Amino acid sequence: MKAIVQERYGSLDRLEVSEVSVPAVGAGEVLVRVQAASLHPDVWHVIMGRPFVLRCMGAGALRPKQPIPGTDLAGVVEAVGEGVTRFQPGDEVFGDTVSPNVWTHGGTFAELVAIPEDRLQPKPAGVTFEQAASV
């Protein structure tokens, strides 16, 4: 699959489109085909690696621990892991990969992302994927 990849901190011109492996879907996780992802100040700060304290909070001291940036998404469920009860393939969802006080999240700037079930909500029918990803 294709993803926007960040091998080191810095300006947006350091981001590259690369082929990466499809993420494995673990127990309690949902594999989502991303239709839209948003860029907001938190993501920009992690891409830039500034302020430096973000690196100390878990983003990675010298280079990003999570090479695929992005936290907010909207998309369609492709598969579900063991124990997932709220979603099934074909469901439209939105959510984020943020775990409170942990700066290693990310992964939504890709065609597919595996995300814990509790980080997703059903996308309302009257809301576009782009709108849902920006909530």
PDB file of C-alpha atoms in Angstrom:
ATOM      1  CA  MET A   1       0.000   0.000   0.000  1.00  0.00           C
ATOM      2  CA  LYS A   2       1.037   3.619  -0.368  1.00  0.00           C
ATOM      3  CA  ALA A   3       1.694   5.917   2.564  1.00  0.00           C
ATOM      4  CA  ILE A   4       3.246   9.276   3.287  1.00  0.00           C
ATOM      5  CA  VAL A   5       6.416   8.429   5.190  1.00  0.00           C
ATOM      6  CA  GLN A   6       8.612  10.567   7.421  1.00  0.00           C
ATOM      7  CA  GLU A   7      12.103   9.189   8.060  1.00  0.00           C
ATOM      8  CA  ARG A   8      13.321  12.246   9.987  1.00  0.00           C
ATOM      9  CA  TYR A   9      12.019  15.451  11.499  1.00  0.00           C
ATOM     10  CA  GLY A  10      11.834  18.613   9.449  1.00  0.00           C
ATOM     11  CA  SER A  11       9.812  20.512   6.905  1.00  0.00           C
ATOM     12  CA  LEU A  12       7.047  18.982   4.837  1.00  0.00           C
ATOM     13  CA  ASP A  13       9.393  18.507   1.856  1.00  0.00           C
ATOM     14  CA  ARG A  14      10.978  15.619   3.793  1.00  0.00           C
ATOM     15  CA  LEU A  15       7.758  13.614   3.499  1.00  0.00           C
ATOM     16  CA  GLU A  16       7.750  10.960   0.772  1.00  0.00           C
ATOM     17  CA  VAL A  17       5.137   8.689  -0.769  1.00  0.00           C
ATOM     18  CA  SER A  18       6.382   5.122  -0.312  1.00  0.00           C
ATOM     19  CA  GLU A  19       5.202   1.529  -0.553  1.00  0.00           C
ATOM     20  CA  VAL A  20       4.768   0.027   2.912  1.00  0.00           C
ATOM     21  CA  SER A  21       3.298  -3.183   4.300  1.00  0.00           C
ATOM     22  CA  VAL A  22      -0.395  -3.423   5.087  1.00  0.00           C
ATOM     23  CA  PRO A  23      -0.723  -3.188   8.870  1.00  0.00           C
ATOM     24  CA  ALA A  24      -1.644  -6.350  10.741  1.00  0.00           C
ATOM     25  CA  VAL A  25      -5.006  -6.246  12.481  1.00  0.00           C
ATOM     26  CA  GLY A  26      -4.711  -7.272  16.101  1.00  0.00           C
ATOM     27  CA  ALA A  27      -7.357  -8.249  18.609  1.00  0.00           C
ATOM     28  CA  GLY A  28      -9.694  -5.338  19.265  1.00  0.00           C
ATOM     29  CA  GLU A  29      -8.507  -3.481  16.156  1.00  0.00           C
ATOM     30  CA  VAL A  30     -10.211  -2.398  12.957  1.00  0.00           C
ATOM     31  CA  LEU A  31      -8.511  -2.127   9.548  1.00  0.00           C
ATOM     32  CA  VAL A  32      -9.790   1.035   7.869  1.00  0.00           C
ATOM     33  CA  ARG A  33      -9.340   2.056   4.222  1.00  0.00           C
ATOM     34  CA  VAL A  34      -8.660   5.770   4.636  1.00  0.00           C
ATOM     35  CA  GLN A  35     -10.830   8.035   2.497  1.00  0.00           C
ATOM     36  CA  ALA A  36      -9.760  11.299   4.169  1.00  0.00           C
ATOM     37  CA  ALA A  37      -7.229  12.375   6.795  1.00  0.00           C
ATOM     38  CA  SER A  38      -6.683  15.820   8.255  1.00  0.00           C
ATOM     39  CA  LEU A  39      -3.581  17.828   9.041  1.00  0.00           C
ATOM     40  CA  HIS A  40      -3.770  19.939  12.189  1.00  0.00           C
ATOM     41  CA  PRO A  41      -1.251  21.704  14.453  1.00  0.00           C
ATOM     42  CA  ASP A  42      -0.416  18.636  16.585  1.00  0.00           C
ATOM     43  CA  VAL A  43       0.496  16.588  13.513  1.00  0.00           C
ATOM     44  CA  TRP A  44       2.517  19.468  12.070  1.00  0.00           C
ATOM     45  CA  HIS A  45       4.469  19.814  15.345  1.00  0.00           C
ATOM     46  CA  VAL A  46       5.282  16.094  15.392  1.00  0.00           C
ATOM     47  CA  ILE A  47       6.379  16.212  11.719  1.00  0.00           C
ATOM     48  CA  MET A  48       8.638  19.171  12.490  1.00  0.00           C
ATOM     49  CA  GLY A  49       9.875  17.640  15.756  1.00  0.00           C
ATOM     50  CA  ARG A  50       9.181  20.897  17.593  1.00  0.00           C
ATOM     51  CA  PRO A  51       8.855  21.766  20.333  1.00  0.00           C
ATOM     52  CA  PHE A  52      11.580  19.347  21.339  1.00  0.00           C
ATOM     53  CA  VAL A  53       9.590  18.241  24.396  1.00  0.00           C
ATOM     54  CA  LEU A  54       7.328  16.201  22.053  1.00  0.00           C
ATOM     55  CA  ARG A  55      10.311  14.013  21.261  1.00  0.00           C
ATOM     56  CA  CYS A  56      10.856  13.426  24.990  1.00  0.00           C
ATOM     57  CA  MET A  57       7.164  12.554  25.409  1.00  0.00           C
ATOM     58  CA  GLY A  58       7.520   9.557  23.121  1.00  0.00           C
ATOM     59  CA  ALA A  59       7.608  10.780  19.517  1.00  0.00           C
ATOM     60  CA  GLY A  60      11.249   9.713  19.206  1.00  0.00           C
ATOM     61  CA  ALA A  61      14.373  11.636  20.174  1.00  0.00           C
ATOM     62  CA  LEU A  62      16.293  11.591  16.883  1.00  0.00           C
ATOM     63  CA  ARG A  63      13.701  10.345  14.404  1.00  0.00           C
ATOM     64  CA  PRO A  64       9.975   9.594  14.528  1.00  0.00           C
ATOM     65  CA  LYS A  65       9.004   6.284  16.142  1.00  0.00           C
ATOM     66  CA  GLN A  66       5.923   6.242  13.908  1.00  0.00           C
ATOM     67  CA  PRO A  67       7.136   6.846  10.321  1.00  0.00           C
ATOM     68  CA  ILE A  68       3.614   7.428   8.973  1.00  0.00           C
ATOM     69  CA  PRO A  69       2.174  10.677  10.351  1.00  0.00           C
ATOM     70  CA  GLY A  70      -1.460  11.650  10.757  1.00  0.00           C
ATOM     71  CA  THR A  71      -3.949  11.076  13.548  1.00  0.00           C
ATOM     72  CA  ASP A  72      -7.455  11.890  12.291  1.00  0.00           C
ATOM     73  CA  LEU A  73      -9.260   9.890   9.627  1.00  0.00           C
ATOM     74  CA  ALA A  74     -12.493   8.841   8.017  1.00  0.00           C
ATOM     75  CA  GLY A  75     -12.876   5.723   5.935  1.00  0.00           C
ATOM     76  CA  VAL A  76     -14.437   2.331   5.335  1.00  0.00           C
ATOM     77  CA  VAL A  77     -13.867  -0.763   7.470  1.00  0.00           C
ATOM     78  CA  GLU A  78     -11.939  -3.431   5.531  1.00  0.00           C
ATOM     79  CA  ALA A  79     -11.522  -6.035   8.275  1.00  0.00           C
ATOM     80  CA  VAL A  80     -11.934  -6.464  12.011  1.00  0.00           C
ATOM     81  CA  GLY A  81      -9.781  -8.225  14.561  1.00  0.00           C
ATOM     82  CA  GLU A  82     -10.839 -10.755  17.151  1.00  0.00           C
ATOM     83  CA  GLY A  83     -13.238  -9.328  19.719  1.00  0.00           C
ATOM     84  CA  VAL A  84     -14.450  -6.367  17.649  1.00  0.00           C
ATOM     85  CA  THR A  85     -18.215  -6.066  18.060  1.00  0.00           C
ATOM     86  CA  ARG A  86     -19.183  -2.547  16.961  1.00  0.00           C
ATOM     87  CA  PHE A  87     -18.038  -2.627  13.335  1.00  0.00           C
ATOM     88  CA  GLN A  88     -17.994  -4.909  10.323  1.00  0.00           C
ATOM     89  CA  PRO A  89     -16.483  -4.644   6.829  1.00  0.00           C
ATOM     90  CA  GLY A  90     -18.209  -1.957   4.768  1.00  0.00           C
ATOM     91  CA  ASP A  91     -19.071   0.315   7.713  1.00  0.00           C
ATOM     92  CA  GLU A  92     -18.170   3.988   7.294  1.00  0.00           C
ATOM     93  CA  VAL A  93     -16.257   5.302  10.308  1.00  0.00           C
ATOM     94  CA  PHE A  94     -14.245   8.238  11.606  1.00  0.00           C
ATOM     95  CA  GLY A  95     -11.891   8.719  14.526  1.00  0.00           C
ATOM     96  CA  ASP A  96      -8.312   9.243  15.595  1.00  0.00           C
ATOM     97  CA  THR A  97      -5.257   7.282  16.631  1.00  0.00           C
ATOM     98  CA  VAL A  98      -4.465   9.468  19.636  1.00  0.00           C
ATOM     99  CA  SER A  99      -3.910   7.786  22.966  1.00  0.00           C
ATOM    100  CA  PRO A 100      -3.971  10.307  25.828  1.00  0.00           C
ATOM    101  CA  ASN A 101      -0.514  11.627  26.761  1.00  0.00           C
ATOM    102  CA  VAL A 102       1.268   9.378  24.246  1.00  0.00           C
ATOM    103  CA  TRP A 103       3.025  10.919  21.245  1.00  0.00           C
ATOM    104  CA  THR A 104       3.709   7.756  19.281  1.00  0.00           C
ATOM    105  CA  HIS A 105       0.328   7.731  17.541  1.00  0.00           C
ATOM    106  CA  GLY A 106      -0.133   8.266  13.838  1.00  0.00           C
ATOM    107  CA  GLY A 107      -0.490   6.248  10.704  1.00  0.00           C
ATOM    108  CA  THR A 108      -3.495   7.850   9.027  1.00  0.00           C
ATOM    109  CA  PHE A 109      -1.571   9.287   6.063  1.00  0.00           C
ATOM    110  CA  ALA A 110      -1.789   5.860   4.425  1.00  0.00           C
ATOM    111  CA  GLU A 111      -4.236   3.859   2.358  1.00  0.00           C
ATOM    112  CA  LEU A 112      -4.952   1.535   5.297  1.00  0.00           C
ATOM    113  CA  VAL A 113      -4.578   1.889   9.052  1.00  0.00           C
ATOM    114  CA  ALA A 114      -5.189  -0.538  11.923  1.00  0.00           C
ATOM    115  CA  ILE A 115      -6.811   1.290  14.814  1.00  0.00           C
ATOM    116  CA  PRO A 116      -8.319   0.247  18.157  1.00  0.00           C
ATOM    117  CA  GLU A 117     -12.090  -0.154  17.960  1.00  0.00           C
ATOM    118  CA  ASP A 118     -12.632   2.335  20.792  1.00  0.00           C
ATOM    119  CA  ARG A 119     -10.966   5.144  18.781  1.00  0.00           C
ATOM    120  CA  LEU A 120     -13.666   4.962  16.057  1.00  0.00           C
ATOM    121  CA  GLN A 121     -17.262   6.093  15.692  1.00  0.00           C
ATOM    122  CA  PRO A 122     -19.823   5.442  12.932  1.00  0.00           C
ATOM    123  CA  LYS A 123     -19.721   8.204  10.301  1.00  0.00           C
ATOM    124  CA  PRO A 124     -23.101   9.953  10.055  1.00  0.00           C
ATOM    125  CA  ALA A 125     -24.741   9.485   6.645  1.00  0.00           C
ATOM    126  CA  GLY A 126     -25.066  13.227   5.966  1.00  0.00           C
ATOM    127  CA  VAL A 127     -21.391  13.956   6.614  1.00  0.00           C
ATOM    128  CA  THR A 128     -18.684  13.610   3.943  1.00  0.00           C
ATOM    129  CA  PHE A 129     -15.463  11.711   4.624  1.00  0.00           C
ATOM    130  CA  GLU A 130     -13.561  15.005   4.466  1.00  0.00           C
ATOM    131  CA  GLN A 131     -15.850  16.614   7.026  1.00  0.00           C
ATOM    132  CA  ALA A 132     -15.684  13.611   9.343  1.00  0.00           C
ATOM    133  CA  ALA A 133     -11.871  13.497   9.226  1.00  0.00           C
ATOM    134  CA  SER A 134     -11.698  17.110  10.362  1.00  0.00           C
ATOM    135  CA  VAL A 135     -13.889  16.712  13.465  1.00  0.00           C
TER     136      VAL A 135
END
